[in-house]
Amino acid sequence: GAGVSQSPSNKVTEKGKDVELRCDPISGHTALYWYRQSLGQGLEFLIYFQGNSAPDKSGLPSDRFSAERTGGSVSTLTIQRTQQEDSAVYLCASSLTGRTAKNIQYFGAGTRLSVL
Amino acid sequence: GENVEQHPSTLSVQEGDSAVIKCTYSDSASNYFPWYKQELGKRPQLIIDIRSNVGEKKDQRIAVTLNKTAKHFSLHITETQPEDSAVYFCAARGMDTGRRALTFGSGTRLQVQP
């Protein structure tokens, strides 16, 4: 089936504007993760959703960042009042489940966000 | 929380040589260690993983070793080819309550010279 789909692939915005990034996980995957990858850096965990459980928001860098997952499928990451340091590639991943000791995470192609 | 360190940050080898990338982790409860390969402009893709009840795992030219006592694990690529050129990330995952995401190393840029 289709892999993890993210949109838009590129987003250019002005400082202070709000942006929404979308992730469509692999069908049937109950776990969904958002990561941020700054230029030349590793992947930084942002937020994790598992089924209907309360999300793990421990990686969100500030209260300008929020995410929701509707109907246990599509997720939207929202960044309010964007700052230049928010510029990065935002990657979404999904896995069959988050509750077993091993879960393979499949990544989307990411959204490259540029804040001018 | 978990902290993963990865070395080297860049690695250049001649085609046919071996490449080794090393990672250390801090959380002794971590029990799952995947390696991802990310080619330029593409998504990270899992290439091999290992669980803590195994010391070594091989898949063709790729192998991963794990030393739980020392809390380090390594990726070994033998007979490197130009198409192995990419950024490689190690990661670790623990079992602490609520934290199911992976903690990634900072990445190693591998360049295989033809």
CSV table of C-alpha atoms in Angstrom, one decimal:
chain,number,residue,atom,x,y,z
A,1,GLY,CA,0.0,0.0,0.0
A,2,ALA,CA,0.9,3.7,0.0
A,3,GLY,CA,3.6,4.9,2.4
A,4,VAL,CA,3.5,7.8,4.8
A,5,SER,CA,2.4,10.9,2.9
A,6,GLN,CA,3.2,14.5,4.0
A,7,SER,CA,2.0,17.8,2.6
A,8,PRO,CA,3.1,20.2,1.5
A,9,SER,CA,6.5,19.1,0.5
A,10,ASN,CA,7.8,22.7,0.8
A,11,LYS,CA,6.4,25.6,2.7
A,12,VAL,CA,7.8,29.1,2.7
A,13,THR,CA,6.2,31.5,5.1
A,14,GLU,CA,6.9,34.9,6.7
A,15,LYS,CA,8.0,35.3,10.3
A,16,GLY,CA,4.9,35.6,12.5
A,17,LYS,CA,2.6,33.6,10.3
A,18,ASP,CA,0.9,30.3,11.3
A,19,VAL,CA,1.6,27.1,9.4
A,20,GLU,CA,-0.1,23.7,9.2
A,21,LEU,CA,1.7,20.6,8.1
A,22,ARG,CA,-0.2,17.4,7.3
A,23,CYS,CA,0.7,13.8,7.7
A,24,ASP,CA,-1.2,10.8,6.4
A,25,PRO,CA,0.2,7.6,8.0
A,26,ILE,CA,0.2,4.1,6.5
A,27,SER,CA,-3.3,2.6,6.7
A,28,GLY,CA,-3.7,0.5,9.8
A,29,HIS,CA,-0.8,2.1,11.7
A,30,THR,CA,-1.9,3.1,15.2
A,31,ALA,CA,1.3,5.0,16.2
A,32,LEU,CA,2.3,8.3,14.6
A,33,TYR,CA,5.4,10.4,15.3
A,34,TRP,CA,6.5,13.9,14.4
A,35,TYR,CA,10.2,14.7,14.2
A,36,ARG,CA,12.2,17.8,13.2
A,37,GLN,CA,15.4,17.8,11.3
A,38,SER,CA,17.4,20.9,11.2
A,39,LEU,CA,20.0,21.4,8.5
A,40,GLY,CA,22.8,18.8,8.9
A,41,GLN,CA,21.4,17.6,12.2
A,42,GLY,CA,19.8,14.5,13.5
A,43,LEU,CA,16.1,13.9,14.1
A,44,GLU,CA,14.5,15.6,17.1
A,45,PHE,CA,11.4,14.1,18.5
A,46,LEU,CA,8.4,16.4,18.8
A,47,ILE,CA,5.2,14.4,19.6
A,48,TYR,CA,3.9,10.9,19.5
A,49,PHE,CA,0.3,9.6,19.1
A,50,GLN,CA,-0.8,6.0,20.0
A,51,GLY,CA,-4.3,5.1,19.2
A,52,ASN,CA,-6.8,7.0,21.4
A,53,SER,CA,-4.3,7.5,24.2
A,54,ALA,CA,-3.2,11.0,25.3
A,55,PRO,CA,-0.3,12.1,23.1
A,56,ASP,CA,3.3,12.3,24.3
A,57,LYS,CA,4.1,16.0,23.8
A,58,SER,CA,7.4,16.0,25.7
A,59,GLY,CA,9.4,17.0,22.6
A,60,LEU,CA,7.5,20.0,21.6
A,61,PRO,CA,9.9,23.0,21.9
A,62,SER,CA,7.4,25.7,22.8
A,63,ASP,CA,3.7,26.3,23.2
A,64,ARG,CA,3.7,27.7,19.7
A,65,PHE,CA,3.8,24.1,18.5
A,66,SER,CA,0.8,21.8,18.7
A,67,ALA,CA,-0.5,18.7,16.9
A,68,GLU,CA,-3.7,16.8,16.6
A,69,ARG,CA,-4.7,13.5,15.1
A,70,THR,CA,-8.2,13.2,14.0
A,71,GLY,CA,-10.0,9.8,13.8
A,72,GLY,CA,-6.8,8.0,14.6
A,73,SER,CA,-5.4,8.7,11.2
A,74,VAL,CA,-4.4,12.0,9.7
A,75,SER,CA,-2.3,14.3,11.8
A,76,THR,CA,-1.7,18.0,11.6
A,77,LEU,CA,1.3,19.8,13.1
A,78,THR,CA,0.6,23.5,13.7
A,79,ILE,CA,3.2,26.1,14.3
A,80,GLN,CA,1.9,29.5,15.4
A,81,ARG,CA,3.8,32.8,15.1
A,82,THR,CA,6.6,31.1,13.2
A,83,GLN,CA,10.2,32.2,13.9
A,84,GLN,CA,13.3,31.8,11.7
A,85,GLU,CA,14.6,29.1,14.0
A,86,ASP,CA,11.6,27.0,13.1
A,87,SER,CA,13.1,26.5,9.7
A,88,ALA,CA,13.7,22.8,9.3
A,89,VAL,CA,12.4,19.6,7.7
A,90,TYR,CA,9.5,18.2,9.6
A,91,LEU,CA,9.2,14.5,9.3
A,92,CYS,CA,6.3,12.3,10.2
A,93,ALA,CA,6.6,8.5,10.8
A,94,SER,CA,4.1,5.8,11.6
A,95,SER,CA,4.4,2.3,12.9
A,96,LEU,CA,2.0,-0.6,13.3
A,97,THR,CA,1.9,-0.1,17.1
A,98,GLY,CA,3.9,1.8,19.6
A,99,ARG,CA,3.4,-0.6,22.4
A,100,THR,CA,5.7,-3.5,21.6
A,101,ALA,CA,9.4,-3.5,22.2
A,102,LYS,CA,10.1,-3.3,18.6
A,103,ASN,CA,8.1,-1.2,16.2
A,104,ILE,CA,9.5,-0.3,12.8
A,105,GLN,CA,8.9,3.4,12.0
A,106,TYR,CA,8.3,4.3,8.4
A,107,PHE,CA,9.0,7.9,7.5
A,108,GLY,CA,7.3,10.3,5.1
A,109,ALA,CA,9.3,12.5,2.7
A,110,GLY,CA,9.0,15.5,5.1
A,111,THR,CA,7.9,19.1,4.8
A,112,ARG,CA,10.7,21.6,4.3
A,113,LEU,CA,9.7,24.7,6.2
A,114,SER,CA,11.4,28.0,5.5
A,115,VAL,CA,10.6,31.0,7.6
A,116,LEU,CA,11.7,34.2,6.1
B,1,GLY,CA,15.7,10.6,29.2
B,2,GLU,CA,17.7,8.8,26.6
B,3,ASN,CA,20.8,10.4,25.0
B,4,VAL,CA,22.5,8.9,21.9
B,5,GLU,CA,25.9,10.0,20.7
B,6,GLN,CA,27.2,9.0,17.2
B,7,HIS,CA,30.7,9.1,15.8
B,8,PRO,CA,32.2,10.0,13.4
B,9,SER,CA,30.1,12.8,12.0
B,10,THR,CA,31.8,12.3,8.6
B,11,LEU,CA,33.5,9.3,7.1
B,12,SER,CA,35.2,8.9,3.7
B,13,VAL,CA,36.3,5.5,2.5
B,14,GLN,CA,37.5,4.0,-0.8
B,15,GLU,CA,35.1,1.8,-2.7
B,16,GLY,CA,35.5,-1.8,-1.4
B,17,ASP,CA,36.8,-0.8,2.0
B,18,SER,CA,34.8,-1.3,5.2
B,19,ALA,CA,33.0,1.5,7.2
B,20,VAL,CA,32.2,1.5,10.9
B,21,ILE,CA,29.9,3.9,12.7
B,22,LYS,CA,29.6,3.8,16.4
B,23,CYS,CA,26.9,5.0,18.8
B,24,THR,CA,26.6,5.1,22.6
B,25,TYR,CA,23.4,5.4,24.6
B,26,SER,CA,22.6,6.4,28.1
B,27,ASP,CA,19.4,4.6,29.1
B,28,SER,CA,20.2,1.1,30.2
B,29,ALA,CA,16.5,0.3,29.7
B,30,SER,CA,16.7,0.9,26.0
B,31,ASN,CA,16.2,-2.4,24.1
B,32,TYR,CA,15.7,-1.6,20.5
B,33,PHE,CA,18.4,-0.1,18.2
B,34,PRO,CA,17.6,0.6,14.6
B,35,TRP,CA,19.8,2.2,11.9
B,36,TYR,CA,18.4,4.5,9.2
B,37,LYS,CA,19.9,5.5,5.9
B,38,GLN,CA,19.0,8.9,4.5
B,39,GLU,CA,20.1,9.7,1.0
B,40,LEU,CA,20.2,13.4,0.0
B,41,GLY,CA,16.7,14.9,-0.1
B,42,LYS,CA,15.0,11.6,0.7
B,43,ARG,CA,13.3,10.1,3.7
B,44,PRO,CA,15.1,8.0,6.3
B,45,GLN,CA,14.8,4.3,5.6
B,46,LEU,CA,15.4,1.5,8.0
B,47,ILE,CA,18.4,-0.7,6.9
B,48,ILE,CA,18.9,-2.9,10.0
B,49,ASP,CA,17.9,-3.1,13.6
B,50,ILE,CA,18.8,-5.1,16.7
B,51,ARG,CA,17.2,-6.0,19.9
B,52,SER,CA,18.9,-6.1,23.3
B,53,ASN,CA,18.7,-9.9,23.6
B,54,VAL,CA,21.0,-10.2,20.5
B,55,GLY,CA,24.7,-9.3,20.3
B,56,GLU,CA,25.1,-9.2,16.5
B,57,LYS,CA,22.9,-9.3,13.4
B,58,LYS,CA,23.9,-9.4,9.8
B,59,ASP,CA,22.2,-8.7,6.5
B,60,GLN,CA,24.4,-9.2,3.5
B,61,ARG,CA,27.1,-6.5,3.6
B,62,ILE,CA,25.6,-4.8,6.7
B,63,ALA,CA,26.0,-5.9,10.3
B,64,VAL,CA,25.2,-4.4,13.6
B,65,THR,CA,26.8,-5.3,17.0
B,66,LEU,CA,25.5,-4.4,20.4
B,67,ASN,CA,27.3,-4.3,23.7
B,68,LYS,CA,24.8,-3.8,26.4
B,69,THR,CA,27.3,-3.7,29.2
B,70,ALA,CA,29.1,-0.8,27.6
B,71,LYS,CA,25.9,0.7,26.2
B,72,HIS,CA,27.2,1.0,22.7
B,73,PHE,CA,26.3,-0.4,19.3
B,74,SER,CA,28.0,-0.2,15.9
B,75,LEU,CA,27.1,-0.4,12.2
B,76,HIS,CA,29.5,-2.2,9.9
B,77,ILE,CA,29.4,-2.0,6.2
B,78,THR,CA,31.7,-4.2,4.2
B,79,GLU,CA,32.7,-4.0,0.6
B,80,THR,CA,31.4,-0.4,0.4
B,81,GLN,CA,29.9,0.8,-2.9
B,82,PRO,CA,29.2,4.4,-4.1
B,83,GLU,CA,25.5,3.8,-3.6
B,84,ASP,CA,26.2,3.4,0.1
B,85,SER,CA,27.0,7.1,0.2
B,86,ALA,CA,24.4,8.7,2.5
B,87,VAL,CA,23.8,9.9,6.0
B,88,TYR,CA,23.4,7.1,8.5
B,89,PHE,CA,21.5,7.6,11.8
B,90,CYS,CA,21.5,5.3,14.8
B,91,ALA,CA,18.7,5.4,17.3
B,92,ALA,CA,17.6,3.9,20.6
B,93,ARG,CA,14.3,3.2,22.1
B,94,GLY,CA,13.5,2.5,25.7
B,95,MET,CA,10.5,1.2,27.5
B,96,ASP,CA,9.9,4.0,29.9
B,97,THR,CA,6.3,4.9,30.3
B,98,GLY,CA,4.9,7.1,27.6
B,99,ARG,CA,8.0,7.5,25.6
B,100,ARG,CA,7.8,5.3,22.5
B,101,ALA,CA,9.6,7.5,20.1
B,102,LEU,CA,13.2,6.9,19.0
B,103,THR,CA,16.1,9.0,20.2
B,104,PHE,CA,18.4,9.6,17.3
B,105,GLY,CA,22.1,10.2,17.0
B,106,SER,CA,23.3,13.2,15.1
B,107,GLY,CA,24.2,11.3,12.0
B,108,THR,CA,27.2,10.2,10.0
B,109,ARG,CA,27.8,11.4,6.5
B,110,LEU,CA,29.4,8.5,4.6
B,111,GLN,CA,31.1,9.1,1.4
B,112,VAL,CA,32.3,6.2,-0.7
B,113,GLN,CA,35.0,7.3,-3.2
B,114,PRO,CA,34.9,5.3,-6.5
